[in-house]
Coordinates of C-alpha atoms in Angstrom, one line a residue:
Chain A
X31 CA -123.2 -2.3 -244.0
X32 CA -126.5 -2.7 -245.1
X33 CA -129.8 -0.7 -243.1
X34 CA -131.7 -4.2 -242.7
X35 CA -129.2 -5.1 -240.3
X36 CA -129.1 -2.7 -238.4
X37 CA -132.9 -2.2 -238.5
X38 CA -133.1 -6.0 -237.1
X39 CA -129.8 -5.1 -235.0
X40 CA -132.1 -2.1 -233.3
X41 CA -135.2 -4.1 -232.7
X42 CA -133.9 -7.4 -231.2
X43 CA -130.9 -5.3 -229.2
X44 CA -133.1 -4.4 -226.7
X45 CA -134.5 -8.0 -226.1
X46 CA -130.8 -9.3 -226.2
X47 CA -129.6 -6.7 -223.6
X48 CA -132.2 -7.4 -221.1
X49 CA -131.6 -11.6 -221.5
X50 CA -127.4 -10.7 -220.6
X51 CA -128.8 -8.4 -217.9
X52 CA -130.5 -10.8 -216.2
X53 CA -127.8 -13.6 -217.1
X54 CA -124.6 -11.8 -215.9
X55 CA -126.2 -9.1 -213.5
X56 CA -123.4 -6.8 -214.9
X57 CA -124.7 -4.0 -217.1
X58 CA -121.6 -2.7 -218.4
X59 CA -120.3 -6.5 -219.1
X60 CA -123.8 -7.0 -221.1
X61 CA -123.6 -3.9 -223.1
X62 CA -120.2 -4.6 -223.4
X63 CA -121.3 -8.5 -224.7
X64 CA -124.0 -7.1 -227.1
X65 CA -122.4 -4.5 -228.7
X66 CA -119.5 -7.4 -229.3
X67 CA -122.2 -9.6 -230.8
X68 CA -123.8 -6.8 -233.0
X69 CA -120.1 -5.9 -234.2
X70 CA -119.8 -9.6 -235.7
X71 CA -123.7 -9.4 -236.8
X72 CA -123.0 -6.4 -239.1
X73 CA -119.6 -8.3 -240.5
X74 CA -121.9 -11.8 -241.2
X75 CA -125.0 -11.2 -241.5
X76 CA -124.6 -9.4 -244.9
X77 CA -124.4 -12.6 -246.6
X78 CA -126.0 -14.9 -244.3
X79 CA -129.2 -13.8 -242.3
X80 CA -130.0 -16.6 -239.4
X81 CA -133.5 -17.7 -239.2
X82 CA -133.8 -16.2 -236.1
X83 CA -131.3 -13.0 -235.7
X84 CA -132.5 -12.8 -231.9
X85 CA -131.3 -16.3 -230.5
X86 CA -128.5 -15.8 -232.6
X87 CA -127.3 -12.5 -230.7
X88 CA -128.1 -13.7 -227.5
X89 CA -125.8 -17.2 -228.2
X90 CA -123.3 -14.6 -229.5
X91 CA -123.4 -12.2 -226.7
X92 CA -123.5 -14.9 -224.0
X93 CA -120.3 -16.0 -225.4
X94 CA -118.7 -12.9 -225.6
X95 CA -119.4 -12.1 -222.1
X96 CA -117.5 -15.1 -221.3
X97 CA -114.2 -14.3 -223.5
X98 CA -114.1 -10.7 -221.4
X99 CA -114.7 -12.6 -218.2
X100 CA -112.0 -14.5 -218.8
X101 CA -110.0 -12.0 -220.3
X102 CA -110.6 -9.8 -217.1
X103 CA -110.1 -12.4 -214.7
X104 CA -106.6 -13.5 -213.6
X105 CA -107.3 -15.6 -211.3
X106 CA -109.2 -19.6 -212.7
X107 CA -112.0 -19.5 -209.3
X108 CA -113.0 -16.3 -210.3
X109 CA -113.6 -17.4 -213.2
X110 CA -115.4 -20.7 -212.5
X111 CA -117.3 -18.5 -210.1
X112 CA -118.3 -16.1 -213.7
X113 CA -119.5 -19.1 -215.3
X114 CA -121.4 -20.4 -212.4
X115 CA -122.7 -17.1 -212.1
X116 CA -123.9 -17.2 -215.9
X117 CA -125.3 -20.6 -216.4
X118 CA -127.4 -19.9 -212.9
X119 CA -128.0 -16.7 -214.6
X120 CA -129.3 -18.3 -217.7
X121 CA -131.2 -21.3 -215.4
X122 CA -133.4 -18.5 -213.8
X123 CA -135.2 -18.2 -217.1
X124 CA -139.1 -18.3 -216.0
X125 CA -140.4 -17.5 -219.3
X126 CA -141.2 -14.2 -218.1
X127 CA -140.4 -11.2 -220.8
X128 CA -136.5 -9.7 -219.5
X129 CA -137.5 -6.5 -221.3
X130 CA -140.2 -6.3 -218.6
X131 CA -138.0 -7.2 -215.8
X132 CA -135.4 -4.4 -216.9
X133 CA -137.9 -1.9 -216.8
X134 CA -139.0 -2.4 -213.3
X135 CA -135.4 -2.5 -212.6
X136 CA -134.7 0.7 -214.3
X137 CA -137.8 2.7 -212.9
X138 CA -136.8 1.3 -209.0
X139 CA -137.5 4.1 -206.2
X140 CA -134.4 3.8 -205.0
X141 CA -132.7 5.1 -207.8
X142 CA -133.7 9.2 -208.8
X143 CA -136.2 10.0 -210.9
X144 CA -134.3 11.6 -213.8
X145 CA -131.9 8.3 -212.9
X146 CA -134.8 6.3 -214.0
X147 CA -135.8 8.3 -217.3
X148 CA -132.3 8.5 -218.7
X149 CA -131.9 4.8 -217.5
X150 CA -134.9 3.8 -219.3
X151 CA -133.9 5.3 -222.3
X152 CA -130.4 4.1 -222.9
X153 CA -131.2 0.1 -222.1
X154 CA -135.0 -0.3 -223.0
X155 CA -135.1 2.0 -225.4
X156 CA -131.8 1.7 -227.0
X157 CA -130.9 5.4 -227.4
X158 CA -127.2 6.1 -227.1
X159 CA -125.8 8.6 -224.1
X160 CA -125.2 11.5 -226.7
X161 CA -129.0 11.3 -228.0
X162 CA -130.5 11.1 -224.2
X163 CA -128.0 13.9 -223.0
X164 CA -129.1 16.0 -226.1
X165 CA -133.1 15.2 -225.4
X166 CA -133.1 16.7 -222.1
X167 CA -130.5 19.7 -222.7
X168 CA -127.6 18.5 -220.3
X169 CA -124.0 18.0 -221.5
X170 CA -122.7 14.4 -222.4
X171 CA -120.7 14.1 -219.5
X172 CA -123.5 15.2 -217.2
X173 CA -125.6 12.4 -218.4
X174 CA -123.0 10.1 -218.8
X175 CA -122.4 10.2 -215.5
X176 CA -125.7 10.1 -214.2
X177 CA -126.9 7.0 -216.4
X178 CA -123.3 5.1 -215.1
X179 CA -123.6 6.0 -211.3
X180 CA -127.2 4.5 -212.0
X181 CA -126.1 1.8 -213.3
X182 CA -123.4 1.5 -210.4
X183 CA -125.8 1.5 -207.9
X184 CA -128.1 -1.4 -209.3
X185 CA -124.9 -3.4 -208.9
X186 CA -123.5 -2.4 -205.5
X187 CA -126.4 -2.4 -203.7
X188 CA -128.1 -5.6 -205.6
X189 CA -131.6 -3.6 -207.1
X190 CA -133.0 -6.7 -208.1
X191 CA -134.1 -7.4 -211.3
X192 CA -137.9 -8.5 -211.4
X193 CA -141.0 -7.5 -212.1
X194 CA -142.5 -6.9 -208.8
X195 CA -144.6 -9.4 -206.4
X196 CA -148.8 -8.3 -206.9
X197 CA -148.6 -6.6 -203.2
X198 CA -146.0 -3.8 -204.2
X199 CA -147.0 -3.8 -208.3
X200 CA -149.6 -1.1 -207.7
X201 CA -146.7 1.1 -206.6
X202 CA -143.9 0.2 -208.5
X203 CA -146.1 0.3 -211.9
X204 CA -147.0 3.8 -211.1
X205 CA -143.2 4.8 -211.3
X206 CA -142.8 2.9 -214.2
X207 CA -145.8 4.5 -215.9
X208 CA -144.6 7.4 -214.4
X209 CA -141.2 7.6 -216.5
X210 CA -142.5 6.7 -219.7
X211 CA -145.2 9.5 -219.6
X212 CA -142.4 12.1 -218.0
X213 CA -140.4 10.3 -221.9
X214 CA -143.1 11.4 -223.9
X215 CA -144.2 14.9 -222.1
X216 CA -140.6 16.1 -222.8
X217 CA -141.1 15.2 -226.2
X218 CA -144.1 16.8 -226.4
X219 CA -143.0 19.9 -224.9
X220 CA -140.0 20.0 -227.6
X221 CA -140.1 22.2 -230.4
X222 CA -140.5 19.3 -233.3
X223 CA -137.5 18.7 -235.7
X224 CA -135.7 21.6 -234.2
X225 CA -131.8 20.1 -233.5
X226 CA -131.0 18.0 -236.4
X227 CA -130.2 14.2 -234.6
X228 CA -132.4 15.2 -232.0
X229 CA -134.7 11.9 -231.3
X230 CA -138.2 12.0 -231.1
X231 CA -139.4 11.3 -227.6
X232 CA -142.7 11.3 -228.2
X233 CA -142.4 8.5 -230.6
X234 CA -139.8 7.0 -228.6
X235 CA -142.4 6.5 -225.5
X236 CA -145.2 5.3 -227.3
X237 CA -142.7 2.4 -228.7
X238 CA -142.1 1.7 -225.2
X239 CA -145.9 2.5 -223.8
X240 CA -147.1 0.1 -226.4
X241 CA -144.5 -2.7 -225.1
X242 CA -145.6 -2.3 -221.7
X243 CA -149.7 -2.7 -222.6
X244 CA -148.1 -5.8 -224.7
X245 CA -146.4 -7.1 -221.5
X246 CA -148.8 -6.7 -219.0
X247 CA -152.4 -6.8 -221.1
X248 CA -154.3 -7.2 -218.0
X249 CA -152.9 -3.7 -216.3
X250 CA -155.7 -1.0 -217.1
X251 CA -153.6 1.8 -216.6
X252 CA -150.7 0.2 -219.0
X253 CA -153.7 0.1 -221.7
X254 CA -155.1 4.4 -220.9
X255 CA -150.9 5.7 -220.7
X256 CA -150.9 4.3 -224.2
X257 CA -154.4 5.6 -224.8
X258 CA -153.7 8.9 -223.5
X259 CA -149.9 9.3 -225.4
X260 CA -151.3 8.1 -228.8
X261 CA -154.4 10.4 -228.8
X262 CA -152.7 13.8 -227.5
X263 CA -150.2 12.4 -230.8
X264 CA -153.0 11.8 -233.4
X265 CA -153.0 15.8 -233.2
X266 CA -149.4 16.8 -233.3
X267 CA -149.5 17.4 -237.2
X268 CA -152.3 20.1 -237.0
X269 CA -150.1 21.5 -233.7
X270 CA -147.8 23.7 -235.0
X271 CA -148.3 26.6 -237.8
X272 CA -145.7 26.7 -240.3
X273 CA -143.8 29.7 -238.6
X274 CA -143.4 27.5 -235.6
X275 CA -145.9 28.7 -233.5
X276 CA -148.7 26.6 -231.6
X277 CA -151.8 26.1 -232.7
X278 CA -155.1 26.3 -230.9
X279 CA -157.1 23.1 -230.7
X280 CA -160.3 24.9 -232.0
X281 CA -158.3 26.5 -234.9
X282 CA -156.1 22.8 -236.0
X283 CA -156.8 21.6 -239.0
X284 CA -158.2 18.3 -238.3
X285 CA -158.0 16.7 -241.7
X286 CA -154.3 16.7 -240.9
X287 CA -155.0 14.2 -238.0
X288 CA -153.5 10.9 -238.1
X289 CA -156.6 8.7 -237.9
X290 CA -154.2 5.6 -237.3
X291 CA -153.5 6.2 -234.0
X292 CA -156.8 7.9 -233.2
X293 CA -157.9 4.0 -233.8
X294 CA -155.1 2.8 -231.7
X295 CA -156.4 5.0 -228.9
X296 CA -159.6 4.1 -229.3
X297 CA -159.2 0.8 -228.9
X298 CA -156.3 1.5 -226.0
X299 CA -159.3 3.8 -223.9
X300 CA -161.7 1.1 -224.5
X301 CA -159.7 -1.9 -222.9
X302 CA -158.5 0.9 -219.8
X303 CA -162.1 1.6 -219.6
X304 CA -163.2 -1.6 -218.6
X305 CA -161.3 -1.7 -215.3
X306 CA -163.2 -2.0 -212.0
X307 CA -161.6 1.6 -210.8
X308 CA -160.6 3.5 -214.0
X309 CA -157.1 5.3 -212.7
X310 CA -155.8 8.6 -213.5
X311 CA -154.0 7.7 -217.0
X312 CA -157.1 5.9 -218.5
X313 CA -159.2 8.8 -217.8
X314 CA -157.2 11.6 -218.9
X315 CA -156.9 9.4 -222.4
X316 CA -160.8 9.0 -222.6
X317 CA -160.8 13.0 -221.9
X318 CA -157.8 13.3 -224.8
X319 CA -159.9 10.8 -227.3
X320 CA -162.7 12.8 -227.0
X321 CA -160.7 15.9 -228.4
X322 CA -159.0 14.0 -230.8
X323 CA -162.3 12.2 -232.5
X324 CA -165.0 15.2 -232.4
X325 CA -164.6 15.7 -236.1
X326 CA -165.4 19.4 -235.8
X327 CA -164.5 21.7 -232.6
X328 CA -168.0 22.7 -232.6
X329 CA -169.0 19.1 -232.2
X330 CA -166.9 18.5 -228.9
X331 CA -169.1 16.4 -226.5
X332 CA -168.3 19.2 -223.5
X333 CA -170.9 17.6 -221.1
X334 CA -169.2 14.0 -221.7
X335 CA -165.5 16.0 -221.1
X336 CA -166.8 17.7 -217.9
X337 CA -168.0 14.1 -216.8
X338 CA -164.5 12.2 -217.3
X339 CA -162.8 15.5 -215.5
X340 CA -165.2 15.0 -212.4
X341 CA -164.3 11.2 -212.2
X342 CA -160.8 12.3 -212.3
X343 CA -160.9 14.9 -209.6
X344 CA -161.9 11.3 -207.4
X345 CA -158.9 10.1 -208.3
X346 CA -156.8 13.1 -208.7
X347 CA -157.9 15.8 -206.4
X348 CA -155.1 18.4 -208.1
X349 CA -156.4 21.9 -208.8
X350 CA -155.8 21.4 -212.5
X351 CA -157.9 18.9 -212.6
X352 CA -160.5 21.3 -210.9
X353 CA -159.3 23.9 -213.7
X354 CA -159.7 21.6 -216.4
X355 CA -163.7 20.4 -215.1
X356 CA -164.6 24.5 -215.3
X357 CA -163.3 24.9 -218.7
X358 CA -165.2 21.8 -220.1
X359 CA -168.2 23.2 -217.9
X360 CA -168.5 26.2 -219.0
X361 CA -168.4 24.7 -222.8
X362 CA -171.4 22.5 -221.8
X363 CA -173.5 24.9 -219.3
X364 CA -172.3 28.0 -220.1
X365 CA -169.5 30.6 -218.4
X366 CA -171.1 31.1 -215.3
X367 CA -170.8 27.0 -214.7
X368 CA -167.2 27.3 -215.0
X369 CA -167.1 30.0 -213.0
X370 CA -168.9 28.6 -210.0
X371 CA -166.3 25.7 -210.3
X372 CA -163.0 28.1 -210.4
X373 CA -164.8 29.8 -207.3
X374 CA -163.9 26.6 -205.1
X375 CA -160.3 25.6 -206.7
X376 CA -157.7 27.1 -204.1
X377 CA -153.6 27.3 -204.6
X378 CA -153.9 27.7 -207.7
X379 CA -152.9 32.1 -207.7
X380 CA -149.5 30.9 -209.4
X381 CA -151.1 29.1 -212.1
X382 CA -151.2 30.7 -215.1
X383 CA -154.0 29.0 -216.8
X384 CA -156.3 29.6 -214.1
X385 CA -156.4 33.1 -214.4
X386 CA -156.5 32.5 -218.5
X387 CA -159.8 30.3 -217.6
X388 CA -160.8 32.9 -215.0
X389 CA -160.5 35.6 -218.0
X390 CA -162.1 33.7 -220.6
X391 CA -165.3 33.1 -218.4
X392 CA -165.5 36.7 -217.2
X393 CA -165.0 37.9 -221.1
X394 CA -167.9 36.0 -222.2
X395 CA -170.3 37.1 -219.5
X396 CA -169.2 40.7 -220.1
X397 CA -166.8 41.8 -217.7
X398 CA -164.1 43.1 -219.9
X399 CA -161.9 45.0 -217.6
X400 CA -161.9 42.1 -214.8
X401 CA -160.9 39.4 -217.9
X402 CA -158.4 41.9 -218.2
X403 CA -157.2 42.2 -214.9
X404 CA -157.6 37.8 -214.7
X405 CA -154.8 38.0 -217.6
X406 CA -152.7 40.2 -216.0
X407 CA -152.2 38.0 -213.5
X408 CA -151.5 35.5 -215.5
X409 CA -149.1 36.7 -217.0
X410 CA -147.2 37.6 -213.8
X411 CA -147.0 33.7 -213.7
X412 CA -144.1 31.1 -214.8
X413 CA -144.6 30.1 -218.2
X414 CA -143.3 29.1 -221.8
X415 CA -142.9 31.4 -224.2
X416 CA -145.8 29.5 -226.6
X417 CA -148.2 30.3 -223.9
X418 CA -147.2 33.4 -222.8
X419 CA -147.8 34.9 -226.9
X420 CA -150.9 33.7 -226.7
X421 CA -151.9 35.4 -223.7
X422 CA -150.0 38.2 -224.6
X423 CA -152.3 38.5 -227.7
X424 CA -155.5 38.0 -225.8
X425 CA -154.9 40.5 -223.8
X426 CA -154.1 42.6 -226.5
X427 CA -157.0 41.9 -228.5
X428 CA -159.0 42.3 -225.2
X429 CA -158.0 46.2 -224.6
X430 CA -158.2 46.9 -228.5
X431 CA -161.9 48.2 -228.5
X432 CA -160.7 50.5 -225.5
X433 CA -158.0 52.2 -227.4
X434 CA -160.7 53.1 -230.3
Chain B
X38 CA -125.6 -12.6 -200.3
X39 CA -125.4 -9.0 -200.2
X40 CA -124.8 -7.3 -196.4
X41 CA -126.3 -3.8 -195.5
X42 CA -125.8 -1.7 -193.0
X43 CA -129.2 -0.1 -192.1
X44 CA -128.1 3.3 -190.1
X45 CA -130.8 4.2 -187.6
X46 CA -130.8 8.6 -188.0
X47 CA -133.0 10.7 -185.8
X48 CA -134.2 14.6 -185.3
X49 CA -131.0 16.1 -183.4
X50 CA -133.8 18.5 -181.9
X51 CA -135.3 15.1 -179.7
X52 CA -132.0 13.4 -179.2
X53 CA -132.3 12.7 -175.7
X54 CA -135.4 13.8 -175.1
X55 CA -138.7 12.7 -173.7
X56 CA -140.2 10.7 -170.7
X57 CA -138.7 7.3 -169.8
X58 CA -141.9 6.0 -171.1
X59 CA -141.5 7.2 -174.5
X60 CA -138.0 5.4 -173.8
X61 CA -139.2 2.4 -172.8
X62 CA -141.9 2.5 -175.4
X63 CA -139.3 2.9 -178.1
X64 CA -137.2 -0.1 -176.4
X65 CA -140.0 -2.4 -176.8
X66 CA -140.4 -2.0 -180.1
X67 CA -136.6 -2.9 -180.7
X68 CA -137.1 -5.7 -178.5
X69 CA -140.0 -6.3 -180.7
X70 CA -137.5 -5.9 -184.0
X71 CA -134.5 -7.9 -182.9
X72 CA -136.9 -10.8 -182.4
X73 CA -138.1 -10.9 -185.3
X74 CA -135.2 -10.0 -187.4
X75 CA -133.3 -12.4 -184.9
X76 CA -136.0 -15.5 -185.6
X77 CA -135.4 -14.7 -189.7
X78 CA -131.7 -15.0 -189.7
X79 CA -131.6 -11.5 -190.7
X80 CA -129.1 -9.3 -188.4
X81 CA -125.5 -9.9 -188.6
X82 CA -124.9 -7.2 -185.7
X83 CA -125.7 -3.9 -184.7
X84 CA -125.0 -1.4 -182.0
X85 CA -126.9 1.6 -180.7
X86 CA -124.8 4.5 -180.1
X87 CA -124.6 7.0 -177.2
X88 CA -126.0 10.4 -177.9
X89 CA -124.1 13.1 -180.3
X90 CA -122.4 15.4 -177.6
X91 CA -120.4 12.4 -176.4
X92 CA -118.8 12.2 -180.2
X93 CA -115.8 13.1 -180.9
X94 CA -114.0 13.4 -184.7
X95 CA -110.8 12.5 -185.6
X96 CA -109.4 13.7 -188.6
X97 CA -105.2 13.6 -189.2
X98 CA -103.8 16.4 -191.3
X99 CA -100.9 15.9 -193.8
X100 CA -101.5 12.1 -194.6
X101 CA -101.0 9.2 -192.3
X102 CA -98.4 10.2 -189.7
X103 CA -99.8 13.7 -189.3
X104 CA -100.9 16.1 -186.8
X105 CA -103.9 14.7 -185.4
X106 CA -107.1 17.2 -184.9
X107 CA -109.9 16.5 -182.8
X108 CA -113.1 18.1 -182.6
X109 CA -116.2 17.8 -180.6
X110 CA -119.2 16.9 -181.9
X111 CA -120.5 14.9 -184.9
X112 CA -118.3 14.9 -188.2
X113 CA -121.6 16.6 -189.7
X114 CA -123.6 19.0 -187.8
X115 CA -126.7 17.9 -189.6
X116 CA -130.6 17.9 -188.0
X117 CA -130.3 14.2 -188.3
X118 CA -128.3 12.4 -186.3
X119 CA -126.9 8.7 -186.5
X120 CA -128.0 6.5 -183.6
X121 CA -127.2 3.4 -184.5
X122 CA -127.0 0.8 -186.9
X123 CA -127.8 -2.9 -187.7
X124 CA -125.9 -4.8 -190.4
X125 CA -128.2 -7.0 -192.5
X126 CA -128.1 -10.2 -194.8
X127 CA -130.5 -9.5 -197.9
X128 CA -131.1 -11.0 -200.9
X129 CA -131.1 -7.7 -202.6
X130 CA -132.2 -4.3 -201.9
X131 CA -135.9 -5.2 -201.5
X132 CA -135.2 -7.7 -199.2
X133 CA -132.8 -5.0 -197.3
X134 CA -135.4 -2.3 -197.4
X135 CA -138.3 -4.2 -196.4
X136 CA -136.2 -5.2 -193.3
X137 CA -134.9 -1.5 -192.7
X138 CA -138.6 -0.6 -193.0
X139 CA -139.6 -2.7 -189.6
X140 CA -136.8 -0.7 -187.9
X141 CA -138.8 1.1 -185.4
X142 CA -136.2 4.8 -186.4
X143 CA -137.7 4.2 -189.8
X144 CA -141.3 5.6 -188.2
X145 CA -139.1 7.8 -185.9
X146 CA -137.0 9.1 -187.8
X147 CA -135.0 7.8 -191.0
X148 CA -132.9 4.7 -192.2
X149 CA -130.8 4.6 -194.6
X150 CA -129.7 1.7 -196.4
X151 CA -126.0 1.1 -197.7
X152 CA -124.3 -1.7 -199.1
X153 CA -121.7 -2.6 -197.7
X154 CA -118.1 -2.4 -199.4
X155 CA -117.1 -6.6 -199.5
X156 CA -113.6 -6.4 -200.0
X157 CA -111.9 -9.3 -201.9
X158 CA -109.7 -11.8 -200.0

């Protein structure tokens, strides 16, 4: 069993899934199909690699869904009714990219969210139930079973399996772009190369944030999601100190930056950029880029940061966003700026990195002991256990001079 | 073609409630609904049901053959209540929810969508 086939097995799999998708409507009977075809693949191919490994699987699969059609079916009209089925199945072909379709069917409201995400994983991405169930901490039956009632449902109650007409696309590409980044922020939020077999999320929704921008180039928001996932990524390597711990943007190391991707983003940001209305994704990756190409903290282009957060908070009128614009304000103006904005930010008192912003302003203009009171707040707040150290510290190194 | 059946659930707290010109109101917009649906070749049937305190649930104990038990009331004694229901040819779920969205409960209340079990002959 050579890796090369299994490499081309992994990469064209996902193409060849969607095509018996669409064909026999059935996603057990497709998986079923493929794996079949990749299970002769891996006995041929060794000697003889076809030209093109991709029509070859799908001719294979297509014919091995019929074999368990007829295998499964005792009676000959139900079977004439399969085939029927499969050739109209195969006739719907509109040139259109089935990976596309998939997605769209995967990420469809009527099916739950975390539905959706494990969904997504196991057809488009090709990750086996075991990987996804040990990505998001559940058991393997748990996810088994929620990735087979999904697939149940899509079925029974006919989800189609399109990409959406232009009236609902606004919508249903929001959920769509809404899974993937959900992918990649629980890969980001994963301690790196901790379980051994653990796959990489992060990477895993790029690959599939760079197939959507592929698929639907004219999509702004496709283009910043990308822009936005590989720039927060060009970092990870200066992320983590070698104990474990997180690092600080102004103390990374940018040298260890991977300057690949920061190109990718760029180029990602500039294409979401153009849109008529920038969207939410496309700005937080032109705030991200901007991080992620100053080649010194010092040299952070603050005023440009505040600017992008304020065209976000007319999109996005969350109180982070509001959080975020005062600590990029009070980099460019000065802390009383970012105070002045955190003065107008409401329901935000459970928020722990509004009172860390609150404290940091109120340390540098001088108020000590109410930057210490701001921490103690926010440390009454729900956090992870990366953030609360470092507050921890802060407020440690904040009561130090009093001890003296 | 897949069939649904769209069930038509409101707030138990306004069952039977409010002026019979909110009634009427409502009526004409079903009139409204069942024309439309009626023109598409969409509704395979549907009944409106009588309020919840005229319901009554069955259940037998011991398998088939056992002591029947009857109880007043709704099987579930939820806030929502079913008031009816239309059964719907779609060509998929879209098509169903973009019918069950003209429903006029969907703006008073909630519909929910549910494929219907098609047995085999």
């Amino acid at each position: 069993m050579s890796t090369g086939v299994e490499e081309i097995l992994r990469v064209e799999g996902g193409q060849v899934l969607a095509t018996l998708i669409r064909m026999t409507r059935d996603f057990e009977l497709a998986e079923d199909a493929v794996q079949d075809a990749a299970i002769e693949a891996l006995d041929r191919w060794a000697d003889d690699l076809p030209a093109n490994p991709g029509a070859w699987l799908t001719t294979v699969a297509k014919r091995k869904a019929l074999d368990r059609i007829r295998k499964e079916s005792r009676r000959v009209d139900k079977e004439t009714e399969a085939v029927r089925l499969l050739d109209q199945g195969a006739a719907t072909d509109d040139g259109g990219d089935d990976r596309l379709r998939l997605l769209f069917t995967c990420c469809h409201p009527a099916l739950a969210p975390d539905a959706q995400v494990a969904l997504t994983l196991r057809t488009i991405g090709g990750l086996t139930t075991p990987e996804i169930a040990r990505a998001f901490l559940v058991s393997e039956p748990t996810m088994g079973q929620r990735i087979s009632r999904a697939k149940k449902k899509i079925k029974v109650a006919a989800i189609p399996y399109r990409v959406p007409a232009d009236q609902e696309l606004p919508e249903r590409l929001d959920a769509v772009l809404a899974v993937l980044y959900v992918i990649y922020t629980t890969g980001h939020h994963a301690p790196i190369g901790s379980a051994r077999g653990r796959v990489d999320l992060e990477d895993e929704a790029i690959r599939l944030g760079r197939l959507l921008a592929l698929l639907m180039p004219d999509e702004p928001e496709a283009h910043g999601l990308l822009g936005l996932m590989l720039a927060t990524s060009a970092r990870r390597p200066g992320r983590m100190a070698p104990d474990g711990s997180l690092v600080l943007l102004e103390d990374q190391d940018r040298t260890t930056w991977d300057a690949d991707l920061v190109a990718e983003a760029t180029a990602e940001v500039n294409s979401a950029m153009q849109a008529r209305r920038v969207g939410s994704y496309s700005l937080q990756a032109a705030v991200a880029l901007e991080h992620s190409s100053a080649p010194r903290y010092g040299a952070t282009d603050w005023t440009r940061i505040a600017d992008l957060y304020g065209l976000l908070a007319t999109v996005d009128d969350s109180p982070i966003v509001a959080v975020n614009r005062s600590v990029a304000l009070a980099k460019a103006d000065g802390p009383a700026a970012g105070l002045a904005v955190l003065g107008g930010v409401n329901g935000v008192d459970g928020w722990h990195l509004y009172w860390a912003a609150k404290a940091s302003f109120l340390e540098e203009l001088g108020h000590g002991q109410d930057a210490i009171e701001a921490l103690d707040l926010a440390l009454d707040c729900p956090m992870n256990d990366d953030d609360r150290a470092l507050l921890e510290d802060r407020r440690y190194r904040l009561a130090e001079p009093e001890r003296r | 073609m897949p069939r649904y059946a769209a069930l038509i659930y409101s707030d138990a707290d306004t069952e039977g409630q409010g002026s019979p010109e909110d009634w009427q109101a409502i009526m004409d917009e079903y009139s409204a609904f069942g024309a439309e649906a009626g023109a598409a070749g969409v509704v395979l049937g549907g009944e409106a049901l009588e309020d919840t305190d005229t319901a009554t649930t069955i259940h037998v104990e011991g398998g088939k053959g056992g002591t029947i038990t009857t109880t007043d009331g709704p099987f579930a004694e939820t806030k929502e209540v079913l008031g009816g229901f239309y059964i719907l040819h779609a060509d998929d779920l879209d098509g169903a929810i973009e019918w069950a969205a003209k429903i006029p409960g969907a703006w008073h209340g909630r519909i929910e969508v549910r494929p219907l079990l098609e047995f085999e002959e």
